[in-house]
Coordinates of N, CA, C and O in Angstrom, one line a residue:
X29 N 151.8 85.9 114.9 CA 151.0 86.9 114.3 C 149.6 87.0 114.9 O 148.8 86.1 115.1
X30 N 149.6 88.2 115.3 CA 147.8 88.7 115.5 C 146.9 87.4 114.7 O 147.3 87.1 113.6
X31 N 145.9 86.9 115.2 CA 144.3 86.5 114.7 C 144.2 87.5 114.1 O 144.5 87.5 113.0
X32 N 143.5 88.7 114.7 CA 143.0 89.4 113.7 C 143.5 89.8 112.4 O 142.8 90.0 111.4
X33 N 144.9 89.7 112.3 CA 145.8 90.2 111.1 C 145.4 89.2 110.3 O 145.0 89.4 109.2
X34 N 145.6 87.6 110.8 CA 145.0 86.4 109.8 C 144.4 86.5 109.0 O 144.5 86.5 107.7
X35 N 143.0 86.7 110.2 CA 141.8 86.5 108.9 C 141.7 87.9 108.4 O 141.0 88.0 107.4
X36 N 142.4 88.9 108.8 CA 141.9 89.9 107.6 C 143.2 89.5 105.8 O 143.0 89.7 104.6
X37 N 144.4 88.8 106.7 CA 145.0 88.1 105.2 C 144.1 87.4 104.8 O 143.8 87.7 103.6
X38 N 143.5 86.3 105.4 CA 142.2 85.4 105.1 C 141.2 86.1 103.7 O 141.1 86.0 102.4
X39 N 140.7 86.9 104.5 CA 139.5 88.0 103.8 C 140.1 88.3 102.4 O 139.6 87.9 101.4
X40 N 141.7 89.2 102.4 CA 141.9 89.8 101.0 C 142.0 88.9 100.4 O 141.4 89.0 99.3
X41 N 142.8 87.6 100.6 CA 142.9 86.5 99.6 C 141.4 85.7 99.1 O 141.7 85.0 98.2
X42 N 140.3 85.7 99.5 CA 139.1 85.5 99.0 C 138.6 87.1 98.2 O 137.9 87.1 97.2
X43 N 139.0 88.0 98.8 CA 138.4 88.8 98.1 C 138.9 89.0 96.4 O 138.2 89.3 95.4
X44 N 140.4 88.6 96.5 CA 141.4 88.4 95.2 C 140.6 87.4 94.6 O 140.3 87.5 93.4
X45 N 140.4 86.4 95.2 CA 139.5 85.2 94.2 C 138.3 85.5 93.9 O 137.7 84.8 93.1
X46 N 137.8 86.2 94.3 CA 136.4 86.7 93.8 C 136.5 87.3 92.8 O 136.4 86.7 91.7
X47 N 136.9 88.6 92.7 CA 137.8 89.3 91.6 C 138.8 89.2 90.4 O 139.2 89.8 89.4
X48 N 139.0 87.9 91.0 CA 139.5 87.2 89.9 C 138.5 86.6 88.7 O 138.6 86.9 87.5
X49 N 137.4 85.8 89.3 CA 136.2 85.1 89.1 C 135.4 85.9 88.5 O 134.9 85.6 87.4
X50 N 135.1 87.1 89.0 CA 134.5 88.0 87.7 C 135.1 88.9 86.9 O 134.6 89.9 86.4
X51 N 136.5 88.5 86.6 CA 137.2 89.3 85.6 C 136.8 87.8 84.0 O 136.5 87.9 82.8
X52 N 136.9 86.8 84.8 CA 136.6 85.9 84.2 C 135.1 85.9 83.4 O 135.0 86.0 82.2
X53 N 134.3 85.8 84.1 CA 133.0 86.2 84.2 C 132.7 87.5 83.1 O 131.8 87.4 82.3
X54 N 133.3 88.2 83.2 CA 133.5 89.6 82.3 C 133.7 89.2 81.0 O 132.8 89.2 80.2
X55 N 135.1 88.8 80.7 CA 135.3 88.1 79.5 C 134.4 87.1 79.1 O 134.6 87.1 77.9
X56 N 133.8 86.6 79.2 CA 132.8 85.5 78.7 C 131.9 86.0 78.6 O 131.7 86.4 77.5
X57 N 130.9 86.2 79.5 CA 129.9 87.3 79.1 C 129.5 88.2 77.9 O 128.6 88.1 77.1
X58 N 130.5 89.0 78.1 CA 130.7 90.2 77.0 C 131.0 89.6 75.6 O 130.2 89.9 74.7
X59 N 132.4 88.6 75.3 CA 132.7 88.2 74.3 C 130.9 86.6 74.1 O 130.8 85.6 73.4
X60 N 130.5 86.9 74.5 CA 129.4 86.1 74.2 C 128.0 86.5 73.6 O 127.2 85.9 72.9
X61 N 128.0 87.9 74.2 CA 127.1 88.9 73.5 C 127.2 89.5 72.6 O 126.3 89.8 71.9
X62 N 128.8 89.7 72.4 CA 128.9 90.4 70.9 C 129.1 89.4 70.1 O 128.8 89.8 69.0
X63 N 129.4 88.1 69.9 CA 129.0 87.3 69.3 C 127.6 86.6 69.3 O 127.3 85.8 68.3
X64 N 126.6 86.8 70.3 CA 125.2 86.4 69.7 C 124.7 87.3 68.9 O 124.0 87.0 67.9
X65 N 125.2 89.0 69.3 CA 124.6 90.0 69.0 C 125.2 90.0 67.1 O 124.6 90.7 66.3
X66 N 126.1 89.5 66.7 CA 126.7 89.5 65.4 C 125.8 88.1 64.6 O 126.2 87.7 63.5
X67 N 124.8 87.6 65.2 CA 124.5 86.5 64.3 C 123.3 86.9 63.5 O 122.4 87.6 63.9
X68 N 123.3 86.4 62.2 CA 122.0 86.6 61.7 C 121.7 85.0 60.9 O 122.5 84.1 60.6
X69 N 120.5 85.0 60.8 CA 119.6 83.6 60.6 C 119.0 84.3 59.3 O 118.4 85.4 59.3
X70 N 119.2 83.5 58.3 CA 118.6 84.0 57.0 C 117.9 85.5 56.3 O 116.9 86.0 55.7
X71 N 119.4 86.1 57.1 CA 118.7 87.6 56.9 C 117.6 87.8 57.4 O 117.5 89.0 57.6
X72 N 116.7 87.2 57.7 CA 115.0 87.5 58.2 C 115.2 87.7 59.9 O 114.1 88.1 60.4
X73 N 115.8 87.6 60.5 CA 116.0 87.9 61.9 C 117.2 87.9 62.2 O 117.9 86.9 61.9
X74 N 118.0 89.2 62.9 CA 119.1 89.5 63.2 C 118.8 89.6 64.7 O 117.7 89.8 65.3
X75 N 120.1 89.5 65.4 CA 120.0 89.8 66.7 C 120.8 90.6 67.6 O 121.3 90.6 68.8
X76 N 120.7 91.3 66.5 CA 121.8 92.7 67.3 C 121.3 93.3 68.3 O 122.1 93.7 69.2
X77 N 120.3 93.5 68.4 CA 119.7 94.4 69.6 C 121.1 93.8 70.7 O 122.1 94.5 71.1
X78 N 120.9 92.8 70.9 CA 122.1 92.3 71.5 C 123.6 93.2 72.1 O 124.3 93.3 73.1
X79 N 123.5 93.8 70.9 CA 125.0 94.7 71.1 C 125.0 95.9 71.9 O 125.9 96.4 72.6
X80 N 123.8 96.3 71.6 CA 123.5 97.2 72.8 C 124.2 97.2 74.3 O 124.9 98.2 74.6
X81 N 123.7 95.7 75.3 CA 124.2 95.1 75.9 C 125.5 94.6 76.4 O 125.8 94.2 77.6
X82 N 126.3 94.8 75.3 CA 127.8 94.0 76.1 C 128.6 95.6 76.6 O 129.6 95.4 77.2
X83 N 128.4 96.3 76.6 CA 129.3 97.5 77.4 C 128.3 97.6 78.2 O 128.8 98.0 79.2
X84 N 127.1 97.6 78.4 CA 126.7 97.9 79.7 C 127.2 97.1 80.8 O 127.8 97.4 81.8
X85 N 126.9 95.4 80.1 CA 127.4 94.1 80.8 C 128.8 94.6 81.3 O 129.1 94.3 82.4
X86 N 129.5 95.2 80.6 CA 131.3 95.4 80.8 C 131.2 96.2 82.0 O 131.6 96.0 83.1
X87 N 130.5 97.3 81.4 CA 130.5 98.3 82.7 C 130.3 98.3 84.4 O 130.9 98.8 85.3
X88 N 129.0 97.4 84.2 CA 128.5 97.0 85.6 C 129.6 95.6 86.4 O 129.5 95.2 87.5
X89 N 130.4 95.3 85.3 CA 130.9 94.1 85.7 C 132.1 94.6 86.6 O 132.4 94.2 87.8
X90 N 132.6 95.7 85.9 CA 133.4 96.7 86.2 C 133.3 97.3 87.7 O 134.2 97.2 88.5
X91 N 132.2 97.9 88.0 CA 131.7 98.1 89.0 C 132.0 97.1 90.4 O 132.4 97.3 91.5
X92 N 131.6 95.7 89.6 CA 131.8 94.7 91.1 C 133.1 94.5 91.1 O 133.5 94.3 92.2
X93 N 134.0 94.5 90.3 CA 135.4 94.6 90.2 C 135.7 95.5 91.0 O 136.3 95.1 92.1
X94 N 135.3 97.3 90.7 CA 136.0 98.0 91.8 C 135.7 97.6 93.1 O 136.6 97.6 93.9
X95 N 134.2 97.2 93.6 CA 134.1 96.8 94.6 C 135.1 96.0 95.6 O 135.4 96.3 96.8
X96 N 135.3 95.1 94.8 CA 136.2 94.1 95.1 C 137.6 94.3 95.8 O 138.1 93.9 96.9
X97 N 138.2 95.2 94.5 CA 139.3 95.9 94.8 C 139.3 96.7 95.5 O 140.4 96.7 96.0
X98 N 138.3 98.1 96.2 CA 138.1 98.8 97.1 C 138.3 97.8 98.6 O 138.7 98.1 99.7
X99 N 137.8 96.7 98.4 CA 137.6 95.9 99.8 C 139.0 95.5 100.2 O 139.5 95.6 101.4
X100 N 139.8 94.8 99.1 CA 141.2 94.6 99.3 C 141.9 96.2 99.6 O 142.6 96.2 100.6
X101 N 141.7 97.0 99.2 CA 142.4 98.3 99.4 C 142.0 98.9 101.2 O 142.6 99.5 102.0
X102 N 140.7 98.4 101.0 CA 140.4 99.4 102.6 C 141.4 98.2 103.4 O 142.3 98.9 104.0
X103 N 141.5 96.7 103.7 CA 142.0 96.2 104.5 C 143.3 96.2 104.7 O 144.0 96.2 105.8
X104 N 143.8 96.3 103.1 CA 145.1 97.3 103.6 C 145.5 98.2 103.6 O 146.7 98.4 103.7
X105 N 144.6 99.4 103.7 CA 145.1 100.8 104.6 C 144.7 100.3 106.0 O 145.4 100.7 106.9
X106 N 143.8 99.5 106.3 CA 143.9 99.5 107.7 C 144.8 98.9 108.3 O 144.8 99.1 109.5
X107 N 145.7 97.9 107.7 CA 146.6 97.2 108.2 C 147.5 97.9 108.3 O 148.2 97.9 109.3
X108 N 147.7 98.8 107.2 CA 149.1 99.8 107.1 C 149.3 100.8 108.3 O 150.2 101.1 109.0
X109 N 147.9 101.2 108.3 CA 147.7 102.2 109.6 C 147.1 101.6 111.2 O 146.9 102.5 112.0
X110 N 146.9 100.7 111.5 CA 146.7 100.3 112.5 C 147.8 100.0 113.6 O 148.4 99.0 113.3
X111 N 148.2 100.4 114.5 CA 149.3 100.1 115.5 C 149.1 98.5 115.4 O 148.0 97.9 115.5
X112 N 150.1 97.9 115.2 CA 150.6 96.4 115.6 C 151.9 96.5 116.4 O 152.7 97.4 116.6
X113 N 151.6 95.2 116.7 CA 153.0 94.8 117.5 C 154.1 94.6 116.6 O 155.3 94.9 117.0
X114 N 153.8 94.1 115.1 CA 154.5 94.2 114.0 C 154.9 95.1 113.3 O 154.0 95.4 112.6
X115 N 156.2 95.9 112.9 CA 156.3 97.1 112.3 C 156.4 96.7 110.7 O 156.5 97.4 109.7
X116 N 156.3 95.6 110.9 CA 157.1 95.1 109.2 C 155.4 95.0 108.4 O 155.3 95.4 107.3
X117 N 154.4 94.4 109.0 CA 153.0 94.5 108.4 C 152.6 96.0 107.9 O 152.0 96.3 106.9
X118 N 153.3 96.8 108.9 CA 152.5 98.2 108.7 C 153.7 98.8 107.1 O 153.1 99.2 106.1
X119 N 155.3 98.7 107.3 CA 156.0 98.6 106.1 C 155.3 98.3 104.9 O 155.1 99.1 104.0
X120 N 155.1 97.1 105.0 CA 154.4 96.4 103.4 C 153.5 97.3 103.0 O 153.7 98.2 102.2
X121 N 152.2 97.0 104.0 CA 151.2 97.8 103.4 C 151.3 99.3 103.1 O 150.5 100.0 102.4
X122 N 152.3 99.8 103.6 CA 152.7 101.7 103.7 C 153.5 101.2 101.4 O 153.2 101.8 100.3
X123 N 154.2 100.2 101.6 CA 155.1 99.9 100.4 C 154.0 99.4 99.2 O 154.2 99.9 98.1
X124 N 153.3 98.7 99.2 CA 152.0 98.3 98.8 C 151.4 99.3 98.1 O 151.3 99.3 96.8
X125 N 150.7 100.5 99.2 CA 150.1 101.5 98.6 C 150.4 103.0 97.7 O 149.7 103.8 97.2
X126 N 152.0 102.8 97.8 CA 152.4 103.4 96.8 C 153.6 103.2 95.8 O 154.5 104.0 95.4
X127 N 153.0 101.4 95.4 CA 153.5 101.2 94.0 C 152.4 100.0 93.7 O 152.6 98.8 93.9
X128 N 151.1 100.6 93.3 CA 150.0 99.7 93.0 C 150.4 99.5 91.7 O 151.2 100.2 91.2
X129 N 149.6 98.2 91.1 CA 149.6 97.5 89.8 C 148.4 98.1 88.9 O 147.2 98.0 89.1
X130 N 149.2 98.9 88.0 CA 148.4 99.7 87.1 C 147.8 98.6 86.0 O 146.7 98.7 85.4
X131 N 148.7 97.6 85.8 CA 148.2 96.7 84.5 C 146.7 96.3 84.8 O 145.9 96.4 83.9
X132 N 146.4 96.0 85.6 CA 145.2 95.4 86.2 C 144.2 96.2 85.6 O 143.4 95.9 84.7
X133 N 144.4 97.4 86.3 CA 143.4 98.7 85.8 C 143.4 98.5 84.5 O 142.4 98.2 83.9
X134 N 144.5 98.6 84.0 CA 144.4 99.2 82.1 C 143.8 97.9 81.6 O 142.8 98.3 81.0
X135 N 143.9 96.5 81.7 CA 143.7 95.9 80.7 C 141.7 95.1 81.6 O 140.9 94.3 81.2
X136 N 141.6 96.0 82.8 CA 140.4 95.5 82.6 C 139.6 96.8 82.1 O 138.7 96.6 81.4
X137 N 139.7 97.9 82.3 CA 139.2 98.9 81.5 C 139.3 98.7 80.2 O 138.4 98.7 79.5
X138 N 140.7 98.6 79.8 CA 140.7 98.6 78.2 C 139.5 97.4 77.7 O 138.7 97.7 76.9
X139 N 139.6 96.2 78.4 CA 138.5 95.2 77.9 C 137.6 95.9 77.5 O 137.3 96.0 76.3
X140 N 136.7 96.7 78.8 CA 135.7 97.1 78.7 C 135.2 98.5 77.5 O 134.0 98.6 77.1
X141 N 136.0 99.2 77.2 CA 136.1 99.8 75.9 C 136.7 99.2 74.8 O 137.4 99.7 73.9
X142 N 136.5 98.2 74.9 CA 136.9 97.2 73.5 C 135.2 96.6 73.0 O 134.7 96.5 71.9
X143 N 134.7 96.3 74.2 CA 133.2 95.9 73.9 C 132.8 97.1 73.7 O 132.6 97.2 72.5
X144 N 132.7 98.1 74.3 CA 132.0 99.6 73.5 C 132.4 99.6 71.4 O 131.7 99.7 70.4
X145 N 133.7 99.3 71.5 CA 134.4 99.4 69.8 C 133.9 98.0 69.1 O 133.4 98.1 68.0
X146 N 133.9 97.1 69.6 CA 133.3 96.4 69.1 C 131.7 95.8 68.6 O 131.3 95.3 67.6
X147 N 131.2 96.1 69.6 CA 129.5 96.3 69.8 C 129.3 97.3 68.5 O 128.5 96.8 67.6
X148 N 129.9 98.4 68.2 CA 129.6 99.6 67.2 C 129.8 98.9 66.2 O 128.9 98.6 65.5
X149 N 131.1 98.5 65.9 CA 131.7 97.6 64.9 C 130.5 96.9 64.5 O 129.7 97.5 63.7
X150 N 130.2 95.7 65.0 CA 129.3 94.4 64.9 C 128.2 95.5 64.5 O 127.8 95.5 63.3
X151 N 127.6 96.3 65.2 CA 126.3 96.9 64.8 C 126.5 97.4 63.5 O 125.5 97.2 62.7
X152 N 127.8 98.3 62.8 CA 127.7 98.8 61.4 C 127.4 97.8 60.9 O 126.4 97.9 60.2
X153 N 128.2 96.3 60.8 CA 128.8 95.3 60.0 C 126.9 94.5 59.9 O 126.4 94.2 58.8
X154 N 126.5 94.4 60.9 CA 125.6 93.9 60.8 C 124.3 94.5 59.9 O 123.6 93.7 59.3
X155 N 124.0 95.9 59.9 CA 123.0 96.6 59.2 C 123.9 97.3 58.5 O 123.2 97.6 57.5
X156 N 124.9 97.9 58.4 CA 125.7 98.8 57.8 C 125.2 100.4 58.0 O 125.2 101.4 57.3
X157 N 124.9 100.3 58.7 CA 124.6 101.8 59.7 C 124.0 101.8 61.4 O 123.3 101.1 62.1
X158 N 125.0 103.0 61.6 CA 124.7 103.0 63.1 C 123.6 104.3 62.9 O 123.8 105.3 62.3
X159 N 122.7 103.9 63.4 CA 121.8 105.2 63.7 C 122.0 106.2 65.4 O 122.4 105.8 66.5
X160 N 121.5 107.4 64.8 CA 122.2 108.4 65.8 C 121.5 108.1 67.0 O 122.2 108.6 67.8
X161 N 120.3 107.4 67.7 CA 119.8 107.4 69.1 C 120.8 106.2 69.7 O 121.0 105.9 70.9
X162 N 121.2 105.4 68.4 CA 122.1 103.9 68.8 C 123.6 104.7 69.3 O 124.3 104.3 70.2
X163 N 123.8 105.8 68.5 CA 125.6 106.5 68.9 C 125.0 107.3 70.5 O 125.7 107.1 71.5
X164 N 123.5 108.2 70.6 CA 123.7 108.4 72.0 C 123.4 107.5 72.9 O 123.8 108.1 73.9
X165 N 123.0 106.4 73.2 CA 123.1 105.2 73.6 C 124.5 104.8 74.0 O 125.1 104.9 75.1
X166 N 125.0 104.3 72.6 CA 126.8 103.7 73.4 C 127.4 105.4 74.1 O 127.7 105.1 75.3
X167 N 127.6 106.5 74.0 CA 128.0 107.9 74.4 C 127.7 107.7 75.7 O 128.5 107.4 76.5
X168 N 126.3 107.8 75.9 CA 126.0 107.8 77.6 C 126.4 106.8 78.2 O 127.1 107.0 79.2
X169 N 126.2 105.7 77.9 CA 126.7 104.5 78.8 C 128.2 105.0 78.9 O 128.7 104.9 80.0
X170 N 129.0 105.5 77.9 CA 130.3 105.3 78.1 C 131.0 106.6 79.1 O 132.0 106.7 79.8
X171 N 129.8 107.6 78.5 CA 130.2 108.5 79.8 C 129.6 108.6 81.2 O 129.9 109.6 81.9
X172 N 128.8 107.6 81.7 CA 128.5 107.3 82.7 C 129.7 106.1 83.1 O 129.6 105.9 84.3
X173 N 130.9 105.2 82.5 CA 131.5 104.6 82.6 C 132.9 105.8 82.9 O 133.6 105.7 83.9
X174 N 132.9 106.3 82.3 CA 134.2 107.2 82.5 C 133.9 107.8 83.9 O 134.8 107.7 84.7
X175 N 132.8 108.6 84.3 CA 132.5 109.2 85.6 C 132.7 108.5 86.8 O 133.1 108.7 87.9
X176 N 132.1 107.5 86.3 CA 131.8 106.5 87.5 C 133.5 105.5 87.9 O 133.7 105.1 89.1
X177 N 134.4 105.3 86.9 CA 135.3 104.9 86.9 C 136.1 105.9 87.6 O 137.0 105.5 88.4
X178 N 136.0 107.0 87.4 CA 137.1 108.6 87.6 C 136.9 108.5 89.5 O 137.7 108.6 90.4
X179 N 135.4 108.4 89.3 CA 135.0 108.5 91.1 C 135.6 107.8 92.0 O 136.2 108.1 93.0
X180 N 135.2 106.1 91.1 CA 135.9 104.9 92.2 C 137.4 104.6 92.3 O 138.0 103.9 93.1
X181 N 138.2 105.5 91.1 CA 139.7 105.7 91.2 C 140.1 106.7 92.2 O 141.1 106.5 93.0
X182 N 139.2 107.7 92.2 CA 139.3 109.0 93.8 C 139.1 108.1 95.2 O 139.6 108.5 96.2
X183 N 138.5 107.1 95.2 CA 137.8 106.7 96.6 C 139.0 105.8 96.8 O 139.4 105.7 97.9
X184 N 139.6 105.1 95.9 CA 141.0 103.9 96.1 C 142.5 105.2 96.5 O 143.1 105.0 97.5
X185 N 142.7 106.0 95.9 CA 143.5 106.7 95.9 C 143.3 107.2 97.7 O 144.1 106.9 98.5
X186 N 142.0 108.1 98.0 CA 141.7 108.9 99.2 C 142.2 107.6 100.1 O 142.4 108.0 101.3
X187 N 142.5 106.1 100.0 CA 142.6 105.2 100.8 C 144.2 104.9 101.2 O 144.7 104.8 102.3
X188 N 144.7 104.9 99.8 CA 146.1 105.1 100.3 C 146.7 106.3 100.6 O 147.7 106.0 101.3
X189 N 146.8 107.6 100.4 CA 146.9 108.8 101.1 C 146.1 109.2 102.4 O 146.0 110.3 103.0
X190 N 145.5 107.8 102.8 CA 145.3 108.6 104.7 C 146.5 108.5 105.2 O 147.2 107.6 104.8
X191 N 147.0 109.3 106.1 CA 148.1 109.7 106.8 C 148.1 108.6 108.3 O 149.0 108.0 108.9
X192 N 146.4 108.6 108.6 CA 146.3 108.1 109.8 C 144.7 107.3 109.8 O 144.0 107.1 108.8
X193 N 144.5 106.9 111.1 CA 142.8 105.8 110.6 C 141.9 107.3 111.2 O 142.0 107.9 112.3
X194 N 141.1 107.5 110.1 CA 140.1 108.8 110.4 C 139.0 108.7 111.8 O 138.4 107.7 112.1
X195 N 139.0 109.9 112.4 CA 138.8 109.7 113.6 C 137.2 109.9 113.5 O 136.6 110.5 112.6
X196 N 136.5 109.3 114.9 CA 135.1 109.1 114.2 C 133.9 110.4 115.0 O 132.8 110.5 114.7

């Protein structure tokens, strides 16, 4: 097999462990904030402000995630499309890019709108009212999470529908 094919297998398989490492990272995090953000100390000091926090945390976490996954995706459109001496590398990757693993997506998104439901939750439970600058607060963050998610799902997709490597 090509060197260069190596380390670019080399590359996605660190890039998978990175990505893995902050899905990890995600979960703890988040489920750590909405549990500080749920504590109160003799009623005299609560620490919800806290909750604010864990969907943002989700969101940006989210972000290095797509990163991550964009980086495994460009190396295999380029594997897919790049002439080798190998026809069976360019196969996979052609087979690869059009039957991706949707669970991935759903359940690290879903996490991340689970801290948005929960964060609100914890904030009612905590004071027993969400005030309305606190609902546009979690709204924007979440629709800056939906846009931003919709984008980096167009830029993964435009990757596996190149036909050929774009010419420069």
């Amino acid at each position: 097999m090509n060197p260069t094919f190596n380390r670019l297998y080399k590359e996605i398989s660190e890039t998978q462990h990175r990505r893995n490492r902050l899905d990890v990272l995600k979960i703890t995090f988040v489920s750590a904030l909405l549990g500080f953000g749920a504590i109160k100390i003799n009623d005299i000091t609560a620490f919800y402000q806290t909750l604010y926090f864990a969907p943002l945390v989700a969101v940006f976490l989210d972000f290095l995630v797509m990163g991550e996954h964009f980086s495994i995706r460009r190396v295999g459109a380029f594997l897919r499309l790049h002439p080798s001496s190998d026809k069976t590398e360019q196969d996979y990757e052609s087979f690869v890019s059009q039957n991706r693993d949707r669970f991935f997506v759903m359940g690290s998104r879903g996490f991340t709108i689970l801290s948005f439901v929960a964060a609100i939750a914890l904030l009612w439970k905590t004071r027993g009212i969400v005030l309305y600058y606190e609902w546009l607060w979690f709204v924007a963050v979440f629709l800056f999470f939906i846009i931003a998610m919709y984008c980096g799902r167009n830029q993964l997709l435009k990757l596996d529908s190149l036909p050929e490597l774009p010419k420069k």
